[in-house]
PDB file of C-alpha atoms in Angstrom:
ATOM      1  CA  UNK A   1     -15.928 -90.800  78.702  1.00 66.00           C
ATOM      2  CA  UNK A   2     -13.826 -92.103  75.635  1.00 73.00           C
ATOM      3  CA  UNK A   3     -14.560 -89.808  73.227  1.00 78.00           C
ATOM      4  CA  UNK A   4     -13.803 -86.568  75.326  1.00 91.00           C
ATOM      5  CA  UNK A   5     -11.300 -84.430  73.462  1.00 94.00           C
ATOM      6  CA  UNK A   6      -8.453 -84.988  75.958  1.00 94.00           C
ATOM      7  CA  UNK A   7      -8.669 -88.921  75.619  1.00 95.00           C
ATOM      8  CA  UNK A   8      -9.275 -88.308  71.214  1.00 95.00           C
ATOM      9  CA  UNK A   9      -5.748 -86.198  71.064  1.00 96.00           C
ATOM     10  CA  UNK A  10      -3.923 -88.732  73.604  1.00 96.00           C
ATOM     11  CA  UNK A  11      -4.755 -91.342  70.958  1.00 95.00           C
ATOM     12  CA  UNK A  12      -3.700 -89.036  67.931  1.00 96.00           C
ATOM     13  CA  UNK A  13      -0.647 -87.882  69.835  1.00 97.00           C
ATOM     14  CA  UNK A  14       0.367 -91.812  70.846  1.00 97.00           C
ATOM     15  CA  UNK A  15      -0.456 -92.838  66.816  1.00 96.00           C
ATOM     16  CA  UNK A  16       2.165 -89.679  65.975  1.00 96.00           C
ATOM     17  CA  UNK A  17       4.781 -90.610  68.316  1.00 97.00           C
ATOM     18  CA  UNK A  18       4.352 -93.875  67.281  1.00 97.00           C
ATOM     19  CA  UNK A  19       5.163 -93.319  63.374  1.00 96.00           C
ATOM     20  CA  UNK A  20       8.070 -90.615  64.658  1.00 96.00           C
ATOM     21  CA  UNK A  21       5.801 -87.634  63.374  1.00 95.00           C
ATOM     22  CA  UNK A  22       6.947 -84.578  64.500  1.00 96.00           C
ATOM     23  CA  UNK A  23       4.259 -81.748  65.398  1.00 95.00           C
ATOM     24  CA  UNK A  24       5.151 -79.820  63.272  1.00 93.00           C
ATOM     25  CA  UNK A  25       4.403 -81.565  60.352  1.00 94.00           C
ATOM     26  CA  UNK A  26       1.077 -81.373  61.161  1.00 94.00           C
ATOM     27  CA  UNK A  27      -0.575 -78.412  59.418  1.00 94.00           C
ATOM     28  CA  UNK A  28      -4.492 -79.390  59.784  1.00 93.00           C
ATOM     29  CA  UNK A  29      -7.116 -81.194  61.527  1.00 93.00           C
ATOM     30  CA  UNK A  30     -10.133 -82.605  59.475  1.00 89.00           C
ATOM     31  CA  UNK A  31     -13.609 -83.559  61.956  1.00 89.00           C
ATOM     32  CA  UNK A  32     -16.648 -83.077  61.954  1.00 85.00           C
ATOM     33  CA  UNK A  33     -18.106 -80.417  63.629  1.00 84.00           C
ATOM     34  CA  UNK A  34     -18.929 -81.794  67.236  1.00 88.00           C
ATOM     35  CA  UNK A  35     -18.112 -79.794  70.623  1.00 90.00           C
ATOM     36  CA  UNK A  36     -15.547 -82.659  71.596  1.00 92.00           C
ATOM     37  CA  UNK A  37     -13.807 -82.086  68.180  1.00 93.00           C
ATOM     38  CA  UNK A  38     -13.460 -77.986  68.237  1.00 92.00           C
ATOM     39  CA  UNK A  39     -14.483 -76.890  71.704  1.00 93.00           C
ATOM     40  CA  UNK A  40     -12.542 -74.056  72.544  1.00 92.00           C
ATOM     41  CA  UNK A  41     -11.522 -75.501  75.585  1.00 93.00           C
ATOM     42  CA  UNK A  42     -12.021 -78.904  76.151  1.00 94.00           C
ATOM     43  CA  UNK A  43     -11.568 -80.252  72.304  1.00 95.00           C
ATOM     44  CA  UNK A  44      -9.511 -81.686  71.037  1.00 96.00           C
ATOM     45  CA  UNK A  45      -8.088 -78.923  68.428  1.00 95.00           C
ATOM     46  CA  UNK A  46      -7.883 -76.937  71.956  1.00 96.00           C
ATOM     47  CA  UNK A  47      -5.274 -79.689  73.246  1.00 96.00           C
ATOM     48  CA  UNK A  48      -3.987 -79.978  69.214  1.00 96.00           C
ATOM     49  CA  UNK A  49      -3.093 -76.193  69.502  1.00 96.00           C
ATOM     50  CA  UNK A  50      -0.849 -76.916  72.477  1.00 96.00           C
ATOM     51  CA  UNK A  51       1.453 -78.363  70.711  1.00 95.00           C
ATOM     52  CA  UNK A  52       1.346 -77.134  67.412  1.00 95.00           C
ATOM     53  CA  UNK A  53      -0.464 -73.457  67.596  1.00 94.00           C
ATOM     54  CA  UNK A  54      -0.363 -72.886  64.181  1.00 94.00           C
ATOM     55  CA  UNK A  55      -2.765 -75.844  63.243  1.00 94.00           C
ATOM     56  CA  UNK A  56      -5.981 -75.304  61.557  1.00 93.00           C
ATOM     57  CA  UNK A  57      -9.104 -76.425  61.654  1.00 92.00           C
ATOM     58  CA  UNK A  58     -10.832 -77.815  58.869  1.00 87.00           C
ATOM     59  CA  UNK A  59     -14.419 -78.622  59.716  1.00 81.00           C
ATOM     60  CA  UNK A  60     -16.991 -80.175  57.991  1.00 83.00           C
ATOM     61  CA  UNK A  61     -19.528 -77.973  55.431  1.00 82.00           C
ATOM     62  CA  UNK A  62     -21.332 -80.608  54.718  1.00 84.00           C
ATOM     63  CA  UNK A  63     -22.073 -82.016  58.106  1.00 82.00           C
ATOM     64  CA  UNK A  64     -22.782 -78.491  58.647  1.00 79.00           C
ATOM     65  CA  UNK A  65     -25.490 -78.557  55.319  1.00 83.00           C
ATOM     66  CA  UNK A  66     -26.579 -81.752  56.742  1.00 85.00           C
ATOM     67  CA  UNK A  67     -27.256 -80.337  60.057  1.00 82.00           C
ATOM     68  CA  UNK A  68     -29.281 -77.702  58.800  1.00 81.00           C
ATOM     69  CA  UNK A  69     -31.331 -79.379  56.260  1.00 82.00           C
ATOM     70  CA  UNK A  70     -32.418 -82.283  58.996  1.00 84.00           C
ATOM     71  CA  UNK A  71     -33.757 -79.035  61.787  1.00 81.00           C
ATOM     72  CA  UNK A  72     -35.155 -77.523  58.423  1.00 74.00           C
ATOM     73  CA  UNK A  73     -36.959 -80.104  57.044  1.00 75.00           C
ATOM     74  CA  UNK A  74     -38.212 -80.858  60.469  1.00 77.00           C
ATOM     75  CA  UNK A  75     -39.861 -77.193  61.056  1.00 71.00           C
ATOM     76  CA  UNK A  76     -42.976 -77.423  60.120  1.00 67.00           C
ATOM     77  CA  UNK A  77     -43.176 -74.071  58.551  1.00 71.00           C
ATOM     78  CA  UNK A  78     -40.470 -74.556  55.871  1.00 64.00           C
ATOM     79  CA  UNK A  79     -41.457 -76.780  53.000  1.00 75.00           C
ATOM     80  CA  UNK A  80     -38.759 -79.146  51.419  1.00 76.00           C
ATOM     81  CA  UNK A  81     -38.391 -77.352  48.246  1.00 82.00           C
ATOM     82  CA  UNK A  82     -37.500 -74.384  50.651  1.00 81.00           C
ATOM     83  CA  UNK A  83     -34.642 -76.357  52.078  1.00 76.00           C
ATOM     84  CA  UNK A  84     -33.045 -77.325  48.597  1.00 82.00           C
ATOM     85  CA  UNK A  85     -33.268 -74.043  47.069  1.00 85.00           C
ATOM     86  CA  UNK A  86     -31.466 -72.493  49.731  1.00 84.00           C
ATOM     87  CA  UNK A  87     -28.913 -75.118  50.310  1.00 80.00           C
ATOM     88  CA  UNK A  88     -28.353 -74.649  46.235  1.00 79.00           C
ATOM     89  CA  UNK A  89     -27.929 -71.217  46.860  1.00 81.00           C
ATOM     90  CA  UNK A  90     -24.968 -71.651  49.407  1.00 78.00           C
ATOM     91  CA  UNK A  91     -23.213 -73.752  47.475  1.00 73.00           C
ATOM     92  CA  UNK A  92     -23.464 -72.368  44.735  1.00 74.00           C
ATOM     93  CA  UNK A  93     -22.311 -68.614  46.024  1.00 76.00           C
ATOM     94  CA  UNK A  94     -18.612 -70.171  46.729  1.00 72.00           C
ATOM     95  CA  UNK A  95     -16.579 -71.601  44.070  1.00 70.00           C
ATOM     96  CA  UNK A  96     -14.765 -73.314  46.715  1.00 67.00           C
ATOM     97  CA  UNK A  97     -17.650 -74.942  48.328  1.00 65.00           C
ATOM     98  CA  UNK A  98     -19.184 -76.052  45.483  1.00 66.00           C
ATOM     99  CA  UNK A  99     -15.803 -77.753  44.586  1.00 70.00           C
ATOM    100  CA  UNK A 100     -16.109 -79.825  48.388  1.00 66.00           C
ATOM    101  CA  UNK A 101     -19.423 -80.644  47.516  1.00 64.00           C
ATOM    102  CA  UNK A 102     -18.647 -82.354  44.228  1.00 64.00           C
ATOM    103  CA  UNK A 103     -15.446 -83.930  45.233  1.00 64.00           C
ATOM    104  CA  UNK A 104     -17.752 -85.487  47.995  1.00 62.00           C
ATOM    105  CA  UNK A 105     -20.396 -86.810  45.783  1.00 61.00           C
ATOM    106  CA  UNK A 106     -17.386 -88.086  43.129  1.00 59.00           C
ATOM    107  CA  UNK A 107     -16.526 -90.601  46.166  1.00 56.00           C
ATOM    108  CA  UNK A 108     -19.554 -92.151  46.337  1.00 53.00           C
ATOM    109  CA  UNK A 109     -20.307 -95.272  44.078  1.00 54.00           C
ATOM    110  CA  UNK A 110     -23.140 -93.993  42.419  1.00 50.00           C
ATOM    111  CA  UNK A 111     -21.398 -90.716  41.284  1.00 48.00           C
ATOM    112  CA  UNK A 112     -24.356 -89.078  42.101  1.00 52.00           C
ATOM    113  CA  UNK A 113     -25.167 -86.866  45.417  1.00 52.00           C
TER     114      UNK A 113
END
C-alpha cells in the first residue's frame, strides 16, 4: 500500500534530505485527519516523532466539521437546520477557530464559504 504512513514519511523524509532540511527545523505537520496521517502507531506523525519528538500535529477542523456535518445530515433524525446551527455554534465558541474558518473561505474564489 502507497499511502501507508511508513511509505508517506519515507517520501517527506527523502524530499527533506533532498533540500538539506534538517529535522529540526521542522516544528509541525499539517493533514488531514486520516488514521494513516496520525495513527499512533503506524502514521506517519508516529514515524515524524522519531525523528523530531517535539513536532506537532496540526489536524484539520474543518475536515473534522465536514466529517460531521456529512454523518449528520445523513441521520435521519437530525434536520439540516440542526446541523448548521450547531456547526455555527462551534465555531463561533473559539476565536481561534472561527479565525481558520474564515481564512479558509478567504482562499476560495468566490470569497464566500
Amino acid at each position: 500500500h502507497a499511502a501507508v504512513g511508513e511509505n508517506i514519511f519515507k517520501l517527506i523524509a527523502a524530499e527533506l534530505e533532498k533540500f538539506e532540511i534538517p529535522w529540526d527545523h521542522c516544528i509541525a505537520f499539517g493533514t488531514d485527519n486520516a488514521a494513516n496521517m496520525v495513527g499512533k502507531h503506524k502514521g506517519v506523525i508516529a514515524f515524524l516523532r522519531k525523528e523530531r519528538q517535539a513536532i506537532h500535529l496540526s489536524g484539520c477542523c474543518l475536515h473534522l466539521v465536514h466529517i460531521a456535518a456529512k454523518k449528520g445530515a445523513s441521520c435521519p433524525s437530525a434536520s439540516i437546520d440542526e446541523v448548521l446551527i450547531d456547526i455555527f455554534y462551534y465555531f463561533e465558541k473559539s476565536a481561534k477557530l472561527s479565525s481558520v474558518a474564515l481564512r479558509s473561505c478567504a482562499g476560495r474564489s468566490s470569497g464566500r464559504c
